[in-house]
């Protein structure tokens, strides 16, 4: 029972309370870049969720089973980024070969994901929080991915409506998006402290 | 001929500072910009680490540019960058431990800072050593400068201090001395987003007046 | 087959050479700097604990204890003894637990008999600036623990913060953080005390 509670709490915590985008500033680049249209945003969110789950689990395994046993913590960053880059390439090739339709819809985002800080960030946070079992690492990864999707979709919805608004010219584009994001983080701050 | 290269070098340098300022113009490297700018000191540390990594990775990539295979290019870049980031991280841990603690995971996150990979791709893999280094310094200084300005504004409004030196005396709840009420929200994520948004708007306004 | 290997090497020799070279560089630098990094960590602990146990000359490792932090999780903590002129004057250890946003790590100092708390220092925390981080920056909250008895602490919103007892007044606007610290202290002090008693130290 304890395990289930921990997993559930961790999931909600990383998805809403400690949302990567709003409280840790991770994944801001795609968040600003692709959040123009809601379908694109959703595609990007799905791609990120997929890769983040894969790389979260893989990096945890490598870190816990190999690096910490051999005392090679110094190589952690190099290993993590190579795993992520490799995972992204593998996923891209696999999806292109077996699911061409899916590749057409979100394949273009895949190369971008390598430099998405949310993914490396999550791998580092999993390590920092001292997660010591695989299910928890996987659940946290999925939660982080869904949290990112949630954030980017909310933003895309707002931006679609914002296109109709009369924004001062010098604030058009990125500036107003950042300010909107700021107000959104205020809203998400309401969840803070809900789960400990 | 020598004159022409001089001009292009100084141009590359200046471009990084203002015309192609990575944060304000190209909108690159947003994550660290927002995350570490709650105070000037971590922002400056972050800026210096980025300059170091940028210069080193540009040198290495520029030296290897003729040996790179196209499809292994990105992998090579990330490997180089990750190595130098690890060096920077170890250095901070060894010599500036309290800053390393404040910045925490944002130092390793330099690896995925788009500025570095973008400069490796757009500049260093096509240009010679000198131009690459100058470009790295220009871009790095542009990034650090922006970070410090943003951090200065936020630190001043959030605590009344800049670089940990008191500028506005914060009001003491007991003695009622000082007049400034610290604006805690500026130190939180919302302050980062809104300040950067307004700063970008200001830059847009200035450019339009110049044009 | 040989052709494949040749093709593979042709494509990736640079990557392989670079990996080996960078690996050696990192290993060398790490070997050079690691003692310094470890020394820094020890110095930080000693500075914080030394500020609480002012009479201590040095801190020596005494025992590694396993503490249950709830929800089926445990952490190992190193208890160090504060030594002054050959005598044990107190104990210091690291306590950790969940805070408002992130993990809070505290250095806790107690006297020789585990009767009185000598105070705590914040090793690392990530609490809300201006509110929760007052446990680190302000003296109001921390001073209430200096000299308090090592028993179950309770948190109240109103009360006398000058009176040193097991009743702790919360930081305004940071009830959750104040609660977390009390919880961490209660959990660690009781368990460390029990385990140290078992091992015959007190």
XYZ file of C-alpha atoms in Angstrom:
609
model
C 0.000 0.000 0.000
C 2.838 2.310 0.885
C 4.460 1.793 -2.501
C 1.260 2.626 -4.345
C 0.813 5.812 -2.323
C 4.400 6.857 -2.968
C 4.018 6.231 -6.688
C 0.689 8.056 -6.937
C 1.918 11.008 -4.911
C 5.108 11.201 -6.940
C 3.124 11.121 -10.150
C 0.745 13.928 -9.199
C 3.560 15.875 -7.618
C 5.747 15.959 -10.700
C 2.848 16.420 -13.098
C 1.103 19.310 -11.376
C 2.728 20.530 -8.184
C 6.344 20.472 -9.322
C 5.571 20.830 -13.009
C 8.850 20.889 -14.959
C 7.931 23.947 -16.992
C 6.396 26.071 -14.270
C 8.563 25.394 -11.264
C 11.890 24.189 -12.661
C 12.022 26.219 -15.906
C 12.820 23.138 -17.953
C 11.761 22.729 -21.542
C 11.116 26.409 -22.089
C 12.580 26.485 -25.618
C 10.064 24.115 -27.236
C 7.442 25.579 -24.926
C 7.912 28.963 -26.595
C 8.685 27.585 -30.028
C 5.958 25.067 -30.736
C 3.110 26.271 -28.611
C 1.554 28.255 -31.473
C -1.008 25.642 -32.474
C -2.725 23.186 -30.236
C -2.330 20.113 -32.494
C 1.411 20.733 -32.932
C 1.746 21.274 -29.214
C 0.000 17.987 -28.508
C 2.242 16.152 -30.974
C 5.325 17.593 -29.342
C 3.985 16.698 -25.912
C 3.422 13.079 -26.960
C 6.888 12.803 -28.461
C 8.470 14.229 -25.317
C 6.449 11.951 -23.035
C 7.583 8.958 -25.033
C 11.268 9.840 -25.060
C 11.310 11.040 -21.453
C 9.867 7.724 -20.220
C 12.405 5.744 -22.187
C 15.414 7.828 -21.232
C 14.293 8.279 -17.620
C 14.197 4.505 -17.155
C 17.413 3.884 -19.104
C 19.481 6.544 -17.360
C 18.234 5.374 -13.983
C 19.298 1.820 -14.807
C 22.708 2.934 -16.044
C 23.268 5.233 -13.110
C 22.111 2.823 -10.439
C 23.422 -0.445 -11.837
C 26.653 0.635 -13.514
C 27.971 4.068 -12.590
C 27.334 3.970 -8.850
C 28.762 0.474 -8.555
C 31.938 1.373 -10.374
C 32.311 4.774 -8.696
C 32.174 6.510 -12.075
C 29.808 9.323 -11.053
C 32.045 11.772 -12.872
C 30.955 10.301 -16.203
C 27.280 10.740 -15.355
C 26.515 13.754 -17.555
C 28.340 12.345 -20.559
C 26.528 9.024 -20.241
C 23.131 10.643 -19.720
C 23.348 12.862 -22.758
C 24.610 10.035 -24.962
C 21.764 7.814 -23.781
C 19.236 10.523 -24.550
C 20.699 11.301 -27.957
C 20.827 7.594 -28.740
C 17.279 7.003 -27.511
C 15.986 9.848 -29.637
C 17.682 8.486 -32.759
C 16.450 4.969 -32.100
C 12.895 6.142 -31.548
C 13.053 8.183 -34.715
C 14.244 5.250 -36.823
C 11.755 2.848 -35.245
C 8.785 5.135 -35.687
C 9.743 5.976 -39.269
C 9.974 2.310 -40.177
C 6.937 0.874 -38.415
C 4.507 3.755 -37.927
C 4.878 6.051 -40.929
C 1.594 7.817 -40.134
C 2.755 8.617 -36.621
C 6.120 9.727 -37.989
C 4.392 12.208 -40.261
C 2.466 13.691 -37.374
C 5.199 14.116 -34.773
C 8.396 12.826 -36.317
C 9.650 16.300 -37.136
C 9.855 17.128 -33.445
C 12.047 14.197 -32.571
C 15.480 15.657 -33.460
C 14.557 18.783 -31.462
C 14.007 16.705 -28.372
C 17.686 15.913 -27.862
C 18.242 19.474 -26.751
C 15.064 19.627 -24.684
C 16.256 20.414 -21.194
C 13.194 18.786 -19.644
C 14.552 15.353 -20.463
C 18.102 15.732 -19.208
C 16.707 17.769 -16.329
C 14.383 14.989 -15.262
C 17.170 12.400 -15.448
C 19.297 14.640 -13.222
C 16.474 15.302 -10.766
C 15.708 11.581 -10.467
C 19.320 11.148 -9.487
C 19.269 14.166 -7.169
C 16.161 13.014 -5.328
C 17.815 9.666 -4.703
C 15.113 7.530 -6.291
C 16.110 3.939 -5.567
C 13.681 1.743 -7.442
C 12.759 1.362 -11.090
C 8.938 1.679 -10.860
C 9.270 5.040 -9.146
C 11.708 6.291 -11.769
C 9.376 5.204 -14.571
C 6.286 6.721 -12.943
C 8.093 10.007 -12.354
C 9.248 10.071 -15.979
C 5.740 9.499 -17.308
C 4.383 12.149 -14.925
C 6.979 14.660 -16.054
C 6.166 13.985 -19.694
C 2.427 14.390 -19.114
C 3.071 17.538 -17.087
C 5.019 18.978 -19.991
C 2.206 18.060 -22.401
C -0.308 19.693 -20.075
C 1.713 22.893 -19.859
C 2.380 23.170 -23.573
C -1.272 22.447 -24.476
C -2.625 25.034 -22.032
C -0.197 27.540 -23.490
C -1.139 26.692 -27.074
C -4.823 27.122 -26.253
C -4.168 30.536 -24.775
C -1.977 31.579 -27.674
C -4.592 30.604 -30.234
C -6.964 33.037 -28.560
C -4.232 35.592 -28.017
C -3.807 35.866 -31.778
C -7.117 37.722 -31.828
C -6.180 40.081 -29.008
C -4.833 43.564 -29.487
C -1.338 43.325 -28.041
C 1.059 46.327 -28.118
C 3.289 45.813 -31.150
C 6.553 45.657 -29.247
C 5.183 42.907 -26.992
C 3.926 40.713 -29.841
C 5.319 37.196 -30.143
C 7.754 35.966 -27.531
C 7.381 38.763 -24.935
C 3.640 38.349 -24.442
C 4.061 34.572 -24.396
C 6.566 34.893 -21.561
C 4.284 37.199 -19.609
C 1.367 34.803 -20.115
C 3.581 31.973 -18.931
C 4.425 34.023 -15.859
C 0.770 34.436 -14.988
C 0.231 30.711 -15.574
C 3.010 29.897 -13.101
C 1.167 32.041 -10.573
C -1.904 29.896 -11.125
C 0.125 26.721 -10.719
C 1.660 28.089 -7.530
C -1.738 27.463 -5.971
C -0.891 23.748 -6.009
C 2.374 24.268 -4.170
C 2.704 22.399 -0.908
C -0.281 20.200 -1.684
C 1.862 17.086 -1.719
C 4.980 16.505 0.269
C 43.085 41.425 -46.946
C 44.189 41.653 -43.342
C 41.910 44.610 -42.952
C 38.930 42.675 -44.235
C 39.424 39.874 -41.710
C 39.787 42.443 -38.928
C 36.434 43.910 -39.840
C 34.737 40.534 -39.945
C 36.242 39.600 -36.579
C 35.085 42.734 -34.832
C 31.712 42.335 -36.506
C 31.366 38.780 -35.219
C 32.242 39.994 -31.746
C 29.787 42.899 -31.714
C 27.037 40.779 -33.257
C 27.045 38.448 -30.276
C 26.688 41.355 -27.889
C 23.684 43.068 -29.389
C 22.493 42.316 -32.921
C 22.470 38.578 -32.433
C 22.310 38.558 -28.670
C 21.508 34.927 -27.917
C 18.840 35.594 -25.314
C 17.212 38.810 -26.458
C 17.291 38.253 -30.205
C 17.683 34.593 -30.964
C 15.664 33.417 -27.931
C 18.194 30.693 -27.187
C 19.107 29.264 -23.822
C 15.922 30.348 -22.088
C 15.947 27.718 -19.350
C 19.097 28.888 -17.519
C 18.165 32.499 -18.223
C 14.985 32.066 -16.246
C 16.234 29.651 -13.638
C 19.407 31.233 -12.310
C 18.523 34.909 -12.406
C 17.060 35.250 -8.928
C 20.303 36.949 -7.850
C 23.326 38.413 -9.635
C 25.980 36.144 -8.155
C 24.667 32.817 -9.433
C 23.838 34.496 -12.742
C 27.434 35.658 -13.106
C 28.766 32.216 -12.194
C 26.447 30.659 -14.726
C 27.547 33.158 -17.375
C 31.219 32.417 -16.772
C 30.637 28.664 -16.970
C 28.776 29.118 -20.242
C 31.602 31.279 -21.654
C 34.136 28.621 -20.678
C 32.154 25.760 -22.213
C 31.341 27.794 -25.316
C 34.968 28.722 -26.002
C 36.298 25.223 -25.388
C 33.661 23.448 -27.428
C 34.012 25.950 -30.264
C 37.786 25.366 -30.329
C 37.419 21.594 -30.399
C 34.632 21.582 -32.971
C 36.465 24.080 -35.148
C 39.609 21.920 -35.113
C 37.632 18.814 -35.983
C 35.389 20.399 -38.571
C 36.946 18.615 -41.547
C 36.768 15.217 -39.913
C 33.094 15.319 -38.944
C 30.693 12.866 -40.528
C 27.290 14.496 -41.069
C 25.108 11.967 -39.264
C 27.421 11.614 -36.282
C 27.863 15.370 -36.006
C 25.310 16.056 -33.271
C 26.527 13.109 -31.215
C 30.075 14.456 -31.438
C 28.958 17.950 -30.398
C 27.050 16.709 -27.387
C 29.975 14.515 -26.339
C 32.385 17.465 -26.484
C 30.006 19.786 -24.679
C 29.173 17.233 -21.984
C 32.870 16.761 -21.266
C 33.545 20.455 -20.796
C 30.411 20.907 -18.719
C 31.567 18.132 -16.421
C 34.915 19.912 -16.081
C 33.162 23.192 -15.256
C 30.939 21.405 -12.753
C 33.882 19.748 -11.003
C 35.744 23.054 -10.915
C 32.815 24.859 -9.288
C 32.357 22.040 -6.782
C 36.012 22.188 -5.852
C 36.580 25.946 -5.685
C 33.186 27.685 -5.362
C 31.131 25.112 -3.430
C 28.310 27.389 -2.298
C 27.623 28.626 -5.830
C 27.703 25.076 -7.111
C 25.036 24.250 -4.554
C 22.821 27.207 -5.481
C 22.981 26.401 -9.167
C 22.530 22.681 -8.545
C 21.337 20.804 -11.611
C 21.374 23.890 -13.804
C 25.132 23.550 -14.371
C 24.829 20.107 -16.002
C 21.879 21.508 -17.921
C 24.333 23.727 -19.839
C 24.821 20.587 -21.957
C 21.399 21.074 -23.486
C 21.683 24.848 -23.627
C 20.755 25.566 -27.219
C 23.269 28.431 -27.501
C 26.249 26.133 -27.373
C 25.041 23.499 -29.779
C 23.729 26.214 -32.089
C 27.104 28.015 -32.207
C 28.926 24.727 -32.750
C 26.645 23.963 -35.662
C 26.293 27.419 -37.192
C 29.729 28.876 -36.593
C 32.461 26.566 -35.376
C 31.819 23.715 -37.788
C 32.195 26.090 -40.719
C 34.807 28.617 -39.636
C 38.443 28.673 -38.615
C 39.789 28.748 -35.105
C 40.091 32.540 -34.653
C 36.605 33.393 -35.832
C 35.118 30.591 -33.740
C 36.828 31.763 -30.577
C 35.855 35.400 -31.136
C 32.306 34.323 -31.845
C 32.233 32.257 -28.660
C 33.509 35.182 -26.574
C 31.008 37.591 -28.112
C 28.076 35.253 -27.686
C 29.151 34.289 -24.192
C 29.500 37.896 -23.085
C 26.149 38.755 -24.638
C 24.560 35.904 -22.711
C 26.284 36.797 -19.433
C 25.409 40.473 -19.810
C 21.742 39.745 -20.359
C 21.707 37.326 -17.451
C 23.250 39.898 -15.136
C 20.839 42.676 -16.166
C 17.863 40.398 -15.617
C 19.259 39.123 -12.329
C 20.023 42.673 -11.201
C 16.434 43.772 -11.752
C 15.026 40.715 -10.041
C 17.389 40.769 -7.082
C 16.778 44.473 -6.506
C 13.016 44.089 -6.506
C 12.950 40.823 -4.587
C 15.341 41.718 -1.777
C 16.375 45.360 -2.189
C 19.969 44.298 -2.764
C 22.221 44.035 -5.785
C 25.164 41.642 -5.627
C 24.262 41.194 -1.962
C 24.900 44.902 -1.286
C 21.932 46.761 0.171
C 20.572 49.381 -2.215
C 17.067 49.822 -0.880
C 16.805 49.352 2.863
C 14.172 46.716 3.472
C 11.546 47.600 6.053
C 12.151 45.961 9.372
C 8.917 44.637 10.906
C 10.027 45.433 14.460
C 11.857 48.754 14.283
C 9.968 50.073 11.235
C 13.217 51.332 9.722
C 13.665 51.434 5.965
C 10.922 51.911 3.431
C 11.294 49.159 0.868
C 8.926 46.224 0.972
C 10.643 43.233 -0.636
C 8.719 41.919 -3.561
C 8.962 38.200 -2.976
C 7.206 37.282 -6.212
C 10.193 38.581 -8.181
C 12.306 35.796 -6.735
C 9.786 33.182 -7.817
C 9.221 31.750 -11.300
C 6.566 34.346 -12.106
C 9.087 37.169 -11.647
C 11.484 35.504 -14.079
C 8.915 35.089 -16.821
C 7.377 38.538 -16.549
C 10.690 40.406 -16.259
C 12.148 38.623 -19.263
C 8.958 39.253 -21.234
C 9.047 42.970 -20.471
C 12.789 43.128 -21.217
C 12.200 41.543 -24.618
C 9.429 44.038 -25.264
C 11.774 46.906 -24.348
C 14.447 45.603 -26.720
C 11.872 45.369 -29.502
C 10.859 48.962 -28.804
C 14.455 50.223 -28.932
C 15.226 48.403 -32.181
C 12.153 49.798 -33.806
C 13.072 53.356 -32.826
C 16.541 52.864 -34.299
C 15.227 51.521 -37.584
C 31.925 -8.988 -42.605
C 35.378 -7.375 -42.712
C 33.945 -4.740 -45.006
C 31.282 -3.903 -42.449
C 33.792 -3.499 -39.674
C 35.943 -1.295 -41.870
C 32.941 0.849 -42.750
C 31.972 1.086 -39.111
C 35.457 2.160 -38.077
C 35.725 4.655 -40.906
C 32.521 6.302 -39.811
C 33.070 6.366 -36.109
C 36.813 6.436 -35.416
C 36.660 10.088 -34.451
C 33.840 9.467 -32.002
C 35.660 6.534 -30.433
C 38.988 8.347 -30.165
C 37.283 11.412 -28.718
C 35.373 9.324 -26.162
C 38.543 7.674 -24.922
C 40.441 10.958 -24.849
C 37.669 12.863 -23.029
C 37.235 9.964 -20.642
C 40.902 10.085 -19.677
C 40.759 13.887 -19.283
C 37.773 13.661 -16.951
C 39.251 10.839 -14.927
C 42.449 12.828 -14.433
C 40.684 16.022 -13.415
C 38.398 14.112 -11.104
C 41.306 12.433 -9.396
C 42.898 15.842 -8.934
C 39.837 17.683 -7.631
C 37.933 15.000 -5.765
C 39.823 15.358 -2.458
C 39.049 19.051 -2.564
C 35.340 18.449 -3.184
C 35.132 16.025 -0.280
C 37.060 18.441 1.934
C 34.578 21.179 1.011
C 31.646 19.038 2.077
C 33.272 18.192 5.395
C 34.187 21.843 5.946
C 30.594 22.921 5.376
C 29.346 20.383 7.894
C 32.007 21.393 10.397
C 31.288 25.097 9.958
C 27.570 24.622 10.550
C 27.952 22.173 13.417
C 30.846 24.171 14.868
C 28.659 27.270 14.969
C 26.186 25.360 17.124
C 28.629 23.433 19.303
C 31.062 26.302 19.763
C 33.220 24.512 22.306
C 33.980 21.607 19.968
C 37.472 21.468 18.504
C 36.800 18.853 15.866
C 34.212 16.380 14.666
C 34.988 12.706 14.377
C 32.863 10.088 12.640
C 31.249 7.826 15.218
C 28.530 5.649 13.734
C 26.443 5.269 10.593
C 22.770 4.809 11.453
C 19.847 3.806 9.250
C 16.846 6.054 9.798
C 13.300 5.292 8.705
C 11.862 8.387 7.001
C 8.375 7.006 6.488
C 6.586 5.550 3.470
C 8.879 2.540 3.585
C 12.050 4.507 2.872
C 15.249 4.706 4.825
C 18.352 6.874 4.699
C 21.772 6.381 6.175
C 23.129 9.187 8.290
C 26.573 9.639 9.740
C 26.600 10.640 13.392
C 29.721 12.554 14.342
C 30.979 13.194 17.819
C 32.162 16.659 18.769
C 35.432 16.402 20.638
C 37.053 19.023 22.815
C 40.330 18.192 24.520
C 39.667 14.453 24.395
C 36.163 14.722 25.847
C 32.955 14.186 23.947
C 30.934 17.393 24.199
C 28.078 16.605 21.848
C 26.857 14.905 18.712
C 26.054 16.208 15.257
C 24.331 14.531 12.329
C 22.569 15.283 9.067
C 18.779 15.007 9.023
C 16.705 15.170 5.878
C 13.115 15.052 4.747
C 10.589 16.580 2.396
C 10.029 20.317 2.618
C 7.535 22.577 0.888
C 9.130 22.293 -2.534
C 12.160 20.105 -2.320
C 14.211 18.097 0.103
C 15.478 19.907 3.207
C 18.807 18.840 4.683
C 19.679 19.980 8.182
C 22.701 19.663 10.402
C 21.465 18.885 13.897
C 23.600 19.319 16.980
C 22.708 17.847 20.389
C 24.529 17.767 23.698
C 26.410 14.789 25.098
C 23.461 13.120 26.809
C 20.886 13.825 24.091
C 19.032 15.940 26.643
C 19.141 19.297 24.969
C 19.154 20.347 21.340
C 21.987 22.720 20.526
C 20.251 23.934 17.396
C 20.142 23.158 13.712
C 21.669 24.616 10.584
C 20.340 24.322 7.043
C 22.669 22.366 4.786
C 20.502 22.622 1.701
C 16.937 23.668 1.051
C 14.912 25.103 -1.783
C 12.083 26.830 0.028
C 10.064 29.811 -1.180
C 12.276 32.917 -1.181
C 11.072 35.502 1.320
C 8.922 33.028 3.256
C 10.116 29.470 3.714
C 13.773 30.340 3.382
C 13.570 32.230 6.659
C 14.435 28.939 8.334
C 17.846 29.493 6.748
C 18.256 33.269 6.664
C 16.342 34.418 9.738
C 17.171 33.803 13.375
C 13.569 33.941 14.627
C 12.741 30.322 13.886
C 16.137 28.765 14.505
C 16.719 30.453 17.860
C 13.705 28.697 19.323
C 15.514 25.393 19.050
C 18.752 26.414 20.714
C 18.758 24.768 24.114
C 15.332 23.202 23.672
C 14.766 19.791 25.258
C 15.215 16.756 22.988
C 11.631 15.608 23.001
C 8.676 15.731 20.641
C 8.360 19.275 19.286
C 4.949 20.731 18.567
C 4.188 23.614 16.240
C 1.874 26.462 17.115
C 0.955 29.614 15.233
C 0.742 31.884 18.253
C 2.890 31.625 21.306
C 5.977 32.945 22.953
C 8.954 32.436 20.687
C 11.354 33.695 23.367
C 10.414 30.890 25.740
C 12.665 27.899 25.037
C 10.600 24.753 25.252
C 9.257 22.070 22.956
C 6.583 24.394 21.609
C 7.774 26.058 18.401
C 6.191 29.133 16.834
C 5.856 28.867 13.040
C 7.329 31.378 10.596
C 4.549 33.627 9.307
C 3.529 32.637 5.794
C 5.587 29.464 5.888
C 3.576 27.089 8.035
C 4.334 24.124 5.815
C 8.091 24.682 5.907
C 8.021 25.159 9.674
C 6.001 21.975 10.014
C 8.433 20.062 7.808
C 11.425 21.098 9.898
C 9.686 20.085 13.121
C 8.737 16.762 11.570
C 12.267 16.080 10.351
C 13.745 16.953 13.742
C 11.222 14.850 15.677
C 11.794 11.879 13.419
C 15.573 11.996 13.407
C 16.216 12.967 17.013
C 14.027 10.200 18.449
C 15.489 7.520 16.176
C 19.107 8.607 16.516
C 18.694 8.837 20.270
C 17.202 5.350 20.498
C 19.867 3.814 18.266
C 22.716 5.549 20.030
C 21.387 4.306 23.351
C 21.243 0.787 21.964
C 24.849 1.030 20.823
C 25.915 2.200 24.258
C 27.084 5.710 23.432
C 24.826 7.403 25.983
